[in-house]
Short mmCIF file of C-alpha atoms and ligand atoms in Angstrom, two decimals:
data_model
loop_
_atom_site.label_atom_id
_atom_site.label_comp_id
_atom_site.label_asym_id
_atom_site.label_seq_id
_atom_site.Cartn_x
_atom_site.Cartn_y
_atom_site.Cartn_z
CA UNK P 1 -12.32 239.93 26.90
CA UNK P 2 -15.12 237.36 25.01
CA UNK P 3 -18.00 235.01 26.63
CA UNK P 4 -18.21 237.22 30.26
CA UNK P 5 -20.03 235.90 32.10
CA UNK P 6 -21.64 238.33 35.08
CA UNK P 7 -23.80 236.94 38.12
CA UNK P 8 -25.71 239.36 39.95
CA UNK P 9 -27.01 238.52 43.40
CA UNK P 10 -29.62 241.18 43.77
CA UNK P 11 -31.73 243.34 41.36
CA UNK P 12 -31.66 247.29 43.29
CA UNK P 13 -30.54 250.15 42.50
CA UNK P 14 -27.19 248.74 42.74
CA UNK P 15 -27.77 245.58 40.99
CA UNK P 16 -29.36 247.52 38.29
CA UNK P 17 -26.95 250.02 37.35
CA UNK P 18 -24.42 246.97 37.49
CA UNK P 19 -26.05 244.83 35.26
CA UNK P 20 -25.57 247.52 32.44
CA UNK P 21 -21.98 248.45 33.56
CA UNK P 22 -21.74 244.49 33.00
CA UNK P 23 -23.60 244.39 29.46
CA UNK P 24 -22.11 247.55 28.03
CA UNK P 25 -18.49 245.72 28.38
CA UNK P 26 -20.09 243.19 26.54
CA UNK P 27 -20.01 240.29 29.61
CA UNK P 28 -23.51 238.08 29.28
CA UNK P 29 -25.29 239.34 32.43
CA UNK P 30 -27.95 237.52 34.81
CA UNK P 31 -29.83 239.04 38.02
CA UNK P 32 -31.17 237.40 41.44
CA UNK P 33 -33.06 239.20 43.34
CA UNK P 34 -35.17 238.48 45.86
CA UNK P 35 -38.21 240.47 45.95
CA UNK P 36 -41.32 239.32 43.42
CA UNK P 37 -43.06 242.59 43.95
CA UNK P 38 -42.52 245.60 42.21
CA UNK P 39 -39.70 247.19 43.26
CA UNK P 40 -40.96 251.07 41.88
CA UNK P 41 -42.94 251.15 45.02
CA UNK P 42 -40.41 252.69 47.54
CA UNK P 43 -41.46 256.56 46.47
CA UNK P 44 -38.55 257.81 48.63
CA UNK P 45 -36.18 261.01 47.73
CA UNK P 46 -32.43 260.55 46.68
CA UNK P 47 -30.28 262.91 45.71
CA UNK P 48 -27.72 262.82 43.21
CA UNK P 49 -24.78 264.92 41.68
CA UNK P 50 -25.73 267.27 38.90
CA UNK P 51 -22.44 265.46 37.21
CA UNK P 52 -23.69 262.16 37.85
CA UNK P 53 -27.10 262.01 37.32
CA UNK P 54 -25.78 263.79 33.66
CA UNK P 55 -23.18 261.65 33.09
CA UNK P 56 -25.48 258.74 33.23
CA UNK P 57 -28.18 260.13 30.48
CA UNK P 58 -25.34 260.79 28.19
CA UNK P 59 -24.08 256.53 28.97
CA UNK P 60 -27.64 255.48 28.29
CA UNK P 61 -27.91 253.74 32.25
CA UNK P 62 -30.63 256.26 32.98
CA UNK P 63 -33.25 257.78 30.73
CA UNK P 64 -33.22 261.50 29.81
CA UNK P 65 -36.94 261.39 30.52
CA UNK P 66 -37.30 260.33 33.50
CA UNK P 67 -38.10 263.10 35.96
CA UNK P 68 -35.84 265.46 38.83
CA UNK P 69 -36.53 267.72 40.64
CA UNK P 70 -33.28 270.23 40.88
CA UNK P 71 -31.92 272.94 42.89
CA UNK P 72 -29.05 274.64 44.01
CA UNK P 73 -28.70 275.97 46.48
CA UNK P 74 -29.03 274.62 50.50
CA UNK P 75 -30.69 277.03 52.80
CA UNK P 76 -30.30 276.39 56.72
CA UNK P 77 -33.34 277.32 58.71
CA UNK P 78 -33.67 277.40 62.26
CA UNK P 79 -36.46 278.15 64.94
CA UNK P 80 -34.99 281.88 66.70
CA UNK P 81 -34.39 281.42 70.92
CA UNK P 82 -37.26 281.74 72.55
CA UNK P 83 -39.71 282.28 69.55
CA UNK P 84 -41.96 279.92 67.34
CA UNK P 85 -41.35 281.48 64.00
CA UNK P 86 -38.51 280.50 60.75
CA UNK P 87 -35.09 282.63 60.75
CA UNK P 88 -32.58 281.54 58.17
CA UNK P 89 -29.70 280.95 59.50
CA UNK P 90 -27.18 280.55 56.59
CA UNK P 91 -27.67 279.26 52.94
CA UNK P 92 -24.74 277.97 50.42
CA UNK P 93 -24.60 277.01 47.07
CA UNK P 94 -25.60 273.48 46.81
CA UNK P 95 -26.74 272.20 42.82
CA UNK P 96 -28.42 268.90 43.43
CA UNK P 97 -30.50 266.18 41.51
CA UNK P 98 -33.43 264.92 43.94
CA UNK P 99 -35.20 261.65 42.71
CA UNK P 100 -38.03 259.28 43.15
CA UNK P 101 -36.15 256.38 44.26
CA UNK P 102 -39.02 254.01 42.07
CA UNK P 103 -38.22 256.72 39.01
CA UNK P 104 -34.56 255.28 39.30
CA UNK P 105 -35.44 252.52 39.29
CA UNK P 106 -37.68 252.13 36.72
CA UNK P 107 -35.37 254.15 34.56
CA UNK P 108 -32.48 251.57 35.30
CA UNK P 109 -34.44 248.43 35.17
CA UNK P 110 -35.39 249.56 31.61
CA UNK P 111 -31.32 250.33 30.85
CA UNK P 112 -30.66 246.85 31.47
CA UNK P 113 -31.26 245.44 28.45
CA UNK P 114 -30.34 241.41 27.24
CA UNK P 115 -29.46 241.02 31.06
CA UNK P 116 -31.19 238.21 32.64
CA UNK P 117 -33.95 238.77 35.52
CA UNK P 118 -35.10 236.63 37.95
CA UNK P 119 -37.36 237.93 40.30
CA UNK P 120 -38.12 236.10 42.69
CA UNK P 121 -35.09 233.97 43.72
CA UNK P 122 -33.63 234.19 46.14
CA UNK P 123 -29.91 233.38 46.95
CA UNK P 124 -28.59 230.86 49.33
CA UNK P 125 -25.54 231.44 49.10
CA UNK P 126 -21.74 231.53 46.92
CA UNK P 127 -19.55 230.17 46.79
CA UNK P 128 -16.29 230.00 44.34
CA UNK P 129 -15.37 226.80 41.87
CA UNK P 130 -11.81 225.07 41.48
CA UNK P 131 -11.33 227.12 38.69
CA UNK P 132 -11.75 230.26 40.54
CA UNK P 133 -15.05 231.41 39.27
CA UNK P 134 -17.90 232.09 40.92
CA UNK P 135 -21.27 229.77 42.00
CA UNK P 136 -24.46 231.14 42.82
CA UNK P 137 -27.05 229.34 44.46
CA UNK P 138 -30.70 229.16 44.74
CA UNK P 139 -33.27 226.22 45.76
CA UNK P 140 -33.63 225.27 42.55
CA UNK P 141 -29.87 224.88 41.87
CA UNK P 142 -26.32 226.75 41.93
CA UNK P 143 -25.32 228.29 38.58
CA UNK P 144 -21.77 229.41 37.24
CA UNK P 145 -20.02 232.59 36.87
CA UNK P 146 -16.58 234.52 35.21
CA UNK P 147 -17.43 237.75 38.15
CA UNK P 148 -20.12 237.31 41.26
CA UNK P 149 -21.60 240.62 42.30
CA UNK P 150 -22.57 241.35 45.43
CA UNK P 151 -25.33 243.74 44.69
CA UNK P 152 -27.72 242.23 47.86
CA UNK P 153 -28.18 245.47 50.09
CA UNK P 154 -26.88 246.25 53.45
CA UNK P 155 -27.56 242.75 54.94
CA UNK P 156 -25.75 241.43 51.93
CA UNK P 157 -25.34 237.75 52.13
CA UNK P 158 -22.64 237.56 49.46
CA UNK P 159 -20.47 240.36 51.96
CA UNK P 160 -21.04 238.21 54.73
CA UNK P 161 -18.74 234.83 52.90
CA UNK P 162 -16.22 238.04 52.49
CA UNK P 163 -16.04 238.73 55.27
CA UNK P 164 -17.77 236.21 57.76
CA UNK P 165 -18.92 238.24 60.96
CA UNK P 166 -18.72 242.01 59.36
CA UNK P 167 -21.77 243.96 61.88
CA UNK P 168 -22.84 247.39 61.39
CA UNK P 169 -21.69 250.06 63.64
CA UNK P 170 -24.41 251.31 65.00
CA UNK P 171 -24.86 256.48 65.02
CA UNK P 172 -27.01 255.74 68.29
CA UNK P 173 -29.70 257.74 67.20
CA UNK P 174 -32.16 257.33 63.98
CA UNK P 175 -33.66 259.00 60.91
CA UNK P 176 -37.27 258.36 60.52
CA UNK P 177 -37.88 259.39 56.20
CA UNK P 178 -40.93 260.01 54.27
CA UNK P 179 -43.31 262.10 51.69
CA UNK P 180 -45.89 264.47 52.49
CA UNK P 181 -48.18 266.00 49.79
CA UNK P 182 -47.99 269.00 48.74
CA UNK P 183 -51.50 270.44 49.69
CA UNK P 184 -49.52 269.82 52.85
CA UNK P 185 -48.09 273.05 51.25
CA UNK P 186 -51.21 275.37 50.74
CA UNK P 187 -51.14 278.52 51.92
CA UNK P 188 -47.24 278.45 53.65
CA UNK P 189 -46.20 281.46 50.71
CA UNK P 190 -42.90 280.49 52.13
CA UNK P 191 -41.57 277.90 52.48
CA UNK P 192 -43.36 275.90 49.03
CA UNK P 193 -40.69 279.18 47.15
CA UNK P 194 -37.40 278.37 49.43
CA UNK P 195 -38.30 274.24 48.72
CA UNK P 196 -39.07 274.97 44.80
CA UNK P 197 -35.09 276.48 44.48
CA UNK P 198 -33.08 274.99 47.61
CA UNK P 199 -33.46 271.98 49.91
CA UNK P 200 -33.74 272.37 53.45
CA UNK P 201 -31.81 271.69 56.44
CA UNK P 202 -34.25 272.89 59.78
CA UNK P 203 -31.76 272.33 62.87
CA UNK P 204 -33.45 271.90 66.06
CA UNK P 205 -31.99 270.74 70.12
CA UNK P 206 -30.32 267.30 69.28
CA UNK P 207 -30.83 266.82 65.82
CA UNK P 208 -32.38 268.20 62.55
CA UNK P 209 -34.78 267.75 59.76
CA UNK P 210 -34.18 267.11 56.34
CA UNK P 211 -36.65 268.56 53.12
CA UNK P 212 -36.40 268.46 50.18
CA UNK P 213 -38.72 268.33 46.59
CA UNK P 214 -39.02 265.26 44.41
CA UNK P 215 -41.04 264.13 41.57
CA UNK P 216 -43.93 262.18 42.40
CA UNK P 217 -44.18 258.50 41.19
CA UNK P 218 -44.82 256.55 38.47
CA UNK P 219 -47.88 257.81 36.41
CA UNK P 220 -48.44 261.11 38.04
CA UNK P 221 -47.15 263.94 35.64
CA UNK P 222 -43.69 264.83 35.35
CA UNK P 223 -44.19 267.83 37.69
CA UNK P 224 -46.08 266.84 39.72
CA UNK P 225 -43.56 266.76 43.66
CA UNK P 226 -43.68 265.30 46.62
CA UNK P 227 -41.56 266.77 49.45
CA UNK P 228 -39.38 263.69 50.80
CA UNK P 229 -37.51 264.75 54.90
CA UNK P 230 -35.43 262.81 56.49
CA UNK P 231 -35.55 263.59 60.49
CA UNK P 232 -32.65 262.89 62.09
CA UNK P 233 -33.19 262.26 66.11
CA UNK P 234 -32.75 260.13 69.04
CA UNK P 235 -35.52 257.51 69.58
CA UNK P 236 -38.30 258.62 71.62
CA UNK P 237 -37.85 256.82 74.97
CA UNK P 238 -40.59 255.07 75.99
CA UNK P 239 -41.62 251.38 74.44
CA UNK P 240 -44.14 250.61 72.02
CA UNK P 241 -43.69 253.50 69.45
CA UNK P 242 -44.97 251.47 66.69
CA UNK P 243 -46.28 253.93 64.14
CA UNK P 244 -43.48 256.46 63.44
CA UNK P 245 -45.69 259.46 61.89
CA UNK P 246 -47.12 260.76 65.07
CA UNK P 247 -43.52 260.48 66.85
CA UNK P 248 -42.30 262.91 63.38
CA UNK P 249 -45.88 264.73 64.20
CA UNK P 250 -44.19 265.16 67.26
CA UNK P 251 -40.43 266.56 67.36
CA UNK P 252 -42.16 268.83 64.74
CA UNK P 253 -44.68 270.07 67.27
CA UNK P 254 -42.31 270.78 69.81
CA UNK P 255 -38.93 271.90 67.80
CA UNK P 256 -39.60 273.51 64.60
CA UNK P 257 -41.21 276.70 63.64
CA UNK P 258 -45.16 276.83 63.44
CA UNK P 259 -44.92 276.63 59.56
CA UNK P 260 -42.94 273.69 59.01
CA UNK P 261 -45.12 271.66 62.47
CA UNK P 262 -48.28 272.67 60.61
CA UNK P 263 -46.58 271.01 57.34
CA UNK P 264 -45.97 267.62 58.78
CA UNK P 265 -48.98 267.96 60.84
CA UNK P 266 -51.42 267.89 57.90
CA UNK P 267 -49.95 265.98 55.24
CA UNK P 268 -50.52 262.14 55.08
CA UNK P 269 -47.08 260.79 55.37
CA UNK P 270 -45.73 258.29 52.21
CA UNK P 271 -43.44 256.29 52.21
CA UNK P 272 -42.41 256.37 56.33
CA UNK P 273 -39.83 254.48 57.26
CA UNK P 274 -37.26 254.59 60.52
CA UNK P 275 -34.01 253.16 60.35
CA UNK P 276 -31.27 253.50 63.14
CA UNK P 277 -28.38 254.93 61.98
CA UNK P 278 -25.53 252.71 61.33
CA UNK P 279 -22.66 252.37 59.23
CA UNK P 280 -20.09 250.03 57.77
CA UNK P 281 -17.66 248.67 55.96
CA UNK P 282 -16.46 246.11 54.06
CA UNK P 283 -12.54 245.97 54.15
CA UNK P 284 -12.46 244.92 50.22
CA UNK P 285 -14.61 246.09 47.96
CA UNK P 286 -13.63 242.85 45.59
CA UNK P 287 -11.67 239.33 45.81
CA UNK P 288 -11.79 237.95 42.77
CA UNK P 289 -14.35 236.64 41.80
CA UNK P 290 -16.27 238.22 44.19
CA UNK P 291 -17.02 241.91 43.75
CA UNK P 292 -19.46 244.42 45.92
CA UNK P 293 -21.36 247.45 45.24
CA UNK P 294 -23.57 249.80 46.55
CA UNK P 295 -24.99 249.05 50.14
CA UNK P 296 -23.10 245.61 50.32
CA UNK P 297 -20.35 247.14 49.97
CA UNK P 298 -21.04 249.63 52.57
CA UNK P 299 -22.58 251.75 54.64
CA UNK P 300 -22.45 255.24 55.41
CA UNK P 301 -24.64 257.13 57.40
CA UNK P 302 -27.66 258.87 55.03
CA UNK P 303 -26.41 262.51 56.16
CA UNK P 304 -23.54 262.27 52.73
CA UNK P 305 -26.39 261.17 50.63
CA UNK P 306 -24.58 259.18 49.02
CA UNK P 307 -25.29 255.44 49.24
CA UNK P 308 -27.20 255.17 45.84
CA UNK P 309 -24.30 257.60 43.86
CA UNK P 310 -22.15 255.16 45.12
CA UNK P 311 -23.46 252.10 43.66
CA UNK P 312 -23.96 254.29 40.43
CA UNK P 313 -20.43 255.57 40.40
CA UNK P 314 -19.70 251.66 41.39
CA UNK P 315 -21.00 250.72 38.19
CA UNK P 316 -19.29 252.94 36.19
CA UNK P 317 -16.17 252.07 38.22
CA UNK P 318 -16.89 248.18 36.99
CA UNK P 319 -17.79 249.12 33.44
CA UNK P 320 -14.27 251.20 32.60
CA UNK P 321 -12.42 248.44 34.68
CA UNK P 322 -14.12 245.47 32.65
CA UNK P 323 -13.07 247.14 29.05
CA UNK P 324 -9.85 248.75 30.39
CA UNK P 325 -8.49 245.24 31.48
CA UNK P 326 -7.66 241.54 29.78
CA UNK P 327 -8.83 239.10 32.60
CA UNK P 328 -11.65 239.45 35.08
CA UNK P 329 -9.31 238.92 38.41
CA UNK P 330 -7.92 242.27 36.21
CA UNK P 331 -10.72 244.40 36.44
CA UNK P 332 -11.93 242.60 40.16
CA UNK P 333 -8.45 244.27 41.62
CA UNK P 334 -8.71 248.00 39.35
CA UNK P 335 -12.40 247.74 41.39
CA UNK P 336 -11.17 247.27 44.62
CA UNK P 337 -8.37 249.72 44.64
CA UNK P 338 -10.79 252.38 43.43
CA UNK P 339 -13.95 251.86 45.51
CA UNK P 340 -12.61 250.62 48.68
CA UNK P 341 -10.97 253.81 49.42
CA UNK P 342 -14.15 255.74 48.52
CA UNK P 343 -16.66 253.63 51.16
CA UNK P 344 -13.78 254.05 53.83
CA UNK P 345 -13.70 257.94 52.46
CA UNK P 346 -18.02 257.71 52.99
CA UNK P 347 -18.06 256.38 55.83
CA UNK P 348 -15.75 258.67 57.70
CA UNK P 349 -17.23 261.79 55.67
CA UNK P 350 -20.54 260.51 57.68
CA UNK P 351 -19.51 260.49 60.93
CA UNK P 352 -18.26 263.31 61.06
CA UNK P 353 -21.83 264.79 59.60
CA UNK P 354 -23.58 263.54 62.19
CA UNK P 355 -21.38 263.94 65.00
CA UNK P 356 -21.90 267.73 64.06
CA UNK P 357 -25.71 267.63 63.20
CA UNK P 358 -27.20 265.55 65.87
CA UNK P 359 -24.55 264.24 68.52
CA UNK P 360 -23.03 267.72 68.97
CA UNK P 361 -25.70 269.68 67.24
CA UNK P 362 -24.75 272.90 68.01
CA UNK P 363 -27.04 276.01 69.80
CA UNK P 364 -28.55 276.41 65.98
CA UNK P 365 -30.71 279.47 66.49
CA UNK P 366 -28.01 281.62 67.84
CA UNK P 367 -25.71 281.09 63.97
CA UNK P 368 -26.13 282.94 61.21
CA UNK P 369 -24.01 282.89 58.16
CA UNK P 370 -20.38 283.05 59.88
CA UNK P 371 -21.61 280.36 62.24
CA UNK P 372 -22.58 278.40 60.16
CA UNK P 373 -19.79 278.33 57.12
CA UNK P 374 -17.25 278.34 59.87
CA UNK P 375 -18.61 275.25 61.98
CA UNK P 376 -19.23 272.71 58.40
CA UNK P 377 -15.94 273.60 57.35
CA UNK P 378 -14.46 272.07 60.40
CA UNK P 379 -16.55 269.51 60.41
CA UNK P 380 -15.87 268.45 56.53
CA UNK P 381 -12.08 269.24 57.64
CA UNK P 382 -11.64 268.67 53.77
CA UNK P 383 -13.03 265.57 52.61
CA UNK P 384 -15.16 266.38 49.71
CA UNK P 385 -18.72 265.40 49.48
CA UNK P 386 -20.82 267.20 47.07
CA UNK P 387 -23.32 268.62 48.86
CA UNK P 388 -21.31 270.68 50.38
CA UNK P 389 -19.30 272.32 47.85
CA UNK P 390 -20.26 274.89 48.49
C1 FAD M 1 -32.48 257.61 54.57
C2 FAD M 1 -31.83 257.91 53.88
C3 FAD M 1 -32.09 258.41 53.01
C4 FAD M 1 -31.40 258.12 51.81
N1 FAD M 1 -30.53 259.24 50.92
C5 FAD M 1 -29.96 259.25 49.77
C6 FAD M 1 -29.71 260.33 48.46
O1 FAD M 1 -30.22 260.88 48.96
N2 FAD M 1 -28.73 259.70 47.90
C7 FAD M 1 -28.70 259.08 47.39
O2 FAD M 1 -27.44 258.30 46.51
N3 FAD M 1 -28.82 257.32 48.93
C8 FAD M 1 -29.49 258.10 49.83
N4 FAD M 1 -29.60 256.62 50.29
C9 FAD M 1 -29.17 255.80 50.40
C10 FAD M 1 -29.39 254.84 49.66
O3 FAD M 1 -31.12 254.87 49.16
C11 FAD M 1 -29.27 253.66 48.95
O4 FAD M 1 -27.75 253.61 49.58
C12 FAD M 1 -29.52 252.61 48.30
O5 FAD M 1 -31.26 252.83 48.00
C13 FAD M 1 -28.71 251.02 48.50
O6 FAD M 1 -29.47 250.37 46.98
P1 FAD M 1 -29.50 249.06 47.09
O7 FAD M 1 -29.06 249.22 45.72
O8 FAD M 1 -27.26 249.02 47.37
O9 FAD M 1 -29.13 247.68 48.03
P2 FAD M 1 -30.90 247.76 48.51
O10 FAD M 1 -31.74 249.11 48.14
O11 FAD M 1 -31.16 247.39 49.27
O12 FAD M 1 -31.30 246.36 47.44
C14 FAD M 1 -30.74 245.29 48.07
C15 FAD M 1 -31.61 244.11 46.63
O13 FAD M 1 -31.19 242.73 47.02
C16 FAD M 1 -31.97 242.02 46.85
N5 FAD M 1 -31.19 240.18 48.13
C17 FAD M 1 -30.91 240.51 48.94
N6 FAD M 1 -30.75 239.67 49.77
C18 FAD M 1 -30.84 238.76 48.17
C19 FAD M 1 -30.51 238.00 48.06
N7 FAD M 1 -30.22 236.58 48.74
N8 FAD M 1 -30.87 236.72 46.82
C20 FAD M 1 -31.26 237.58 45.96
N9 FAD M 1 -31.53 239.31 46.10
C21 FAD M 1 -31.68 239.95 47.59
C22 FAD M 1 -33.16 243.23 47.66
O14 FAD M 1 -34.49 242.46 47.96
C23 FAD M 1 -32.58 243.91 47.82
O15 FAD M 1 -33.69 244.30 46.32
C24 FAD M 1 -30.03 256.87 51.96
C25 FAD M 1 -30.76 256.29 52.53
C26 FAD M 1 -31.48 257.19 54.25
C27 FAD M 1 -31.39 255.59 54.76
#
């Protein structure tokens, strides 16, 4: 294929990764990003499989110099019944590569060389030409493309035009996500040692918290770290809970072992957001000339740690499909055949992990290694997850 033109709606993780894929396969790529601001300021943690990280560096999607904070183990903690101490209930091998969301975006963005970027340019609608091409419309007019990539996130306008009326399904609980400075770990030698080698699940009645170290943001020393967390629980019963930090501290104070409650209480939380947990799966990841990528194609409950992973794998799949096809239609149908079932698999996995760890959370404190291994094997029910391969 020569002279291929690809328009991308959204310039975040999925949008930049798709731009790299298109450019590497020889297309002329234009990205339209609604936000005029710097996306690198998001500063949250995301975890990716080490093999994917290595492959993305080898192919030039990511810079080898992008700081990461790899660990090889997953440790499960809980409070023993009636006590406020910490008990390690299980540990499993789980090699993961935690990244800082902002640094990941920056690295992808820096490798989109040759792409035309329009920042602060919201796409108002997408459409089809009579000849089967795609149209991207903005306040400045419309532009035609052979392929239109919807990388416009969980409220994707591109998805709406392919699957009108498709709405996310609410899980009925929420996640509080943020970062805490390392100074909060001062004097807590054991949690600090643990976090240097492992990512941690801390179970409590009706939910759990995930904790792991990530590289600090742009401008920091590559070895500098932040403590990233995601706490899953039911939303507070009372109305008017505007600031999420006090609620995370309340949960920690009520349910966490003392040392972990102290870490959460001490730190000045940053990048703090609270999301209702939802999921959604587009029935088709592509319908030529349109293609959906990242959260636009589907949202999985965050227990799978796979939204950004999926976006990056979407890009690798598109690059291969473009290289191995003789027309954009053929490439998009190949993409569709591979990515639609993968999205469905992840949504299903996220539901099972959420049911096991939040909706029907176990009596964590009563479990040991064998119980955790058996319970979690049953929750996975044979579905592979890079987090829980061990
Ligand atoms: C608690 C939690 C933990 C997570 N942990 C992990 C993890 O460990 N590993 C992992 O892989 N994933 C994780 N994720 C998921 C991951 O963060 C997201 O899946 C990923 O960032 C989505 O990227 P995206 O580019 O598809 O969407 P977004 O980042 O939402 O980007 C969409 C972009 O499109 C732009 N846009 C939207 N509409 C328009 C328009 N009309 N015109 C132009 N531009 C538009 C937006 O401005 C935005 O920049 C987690 C998510 C949560 C909530």
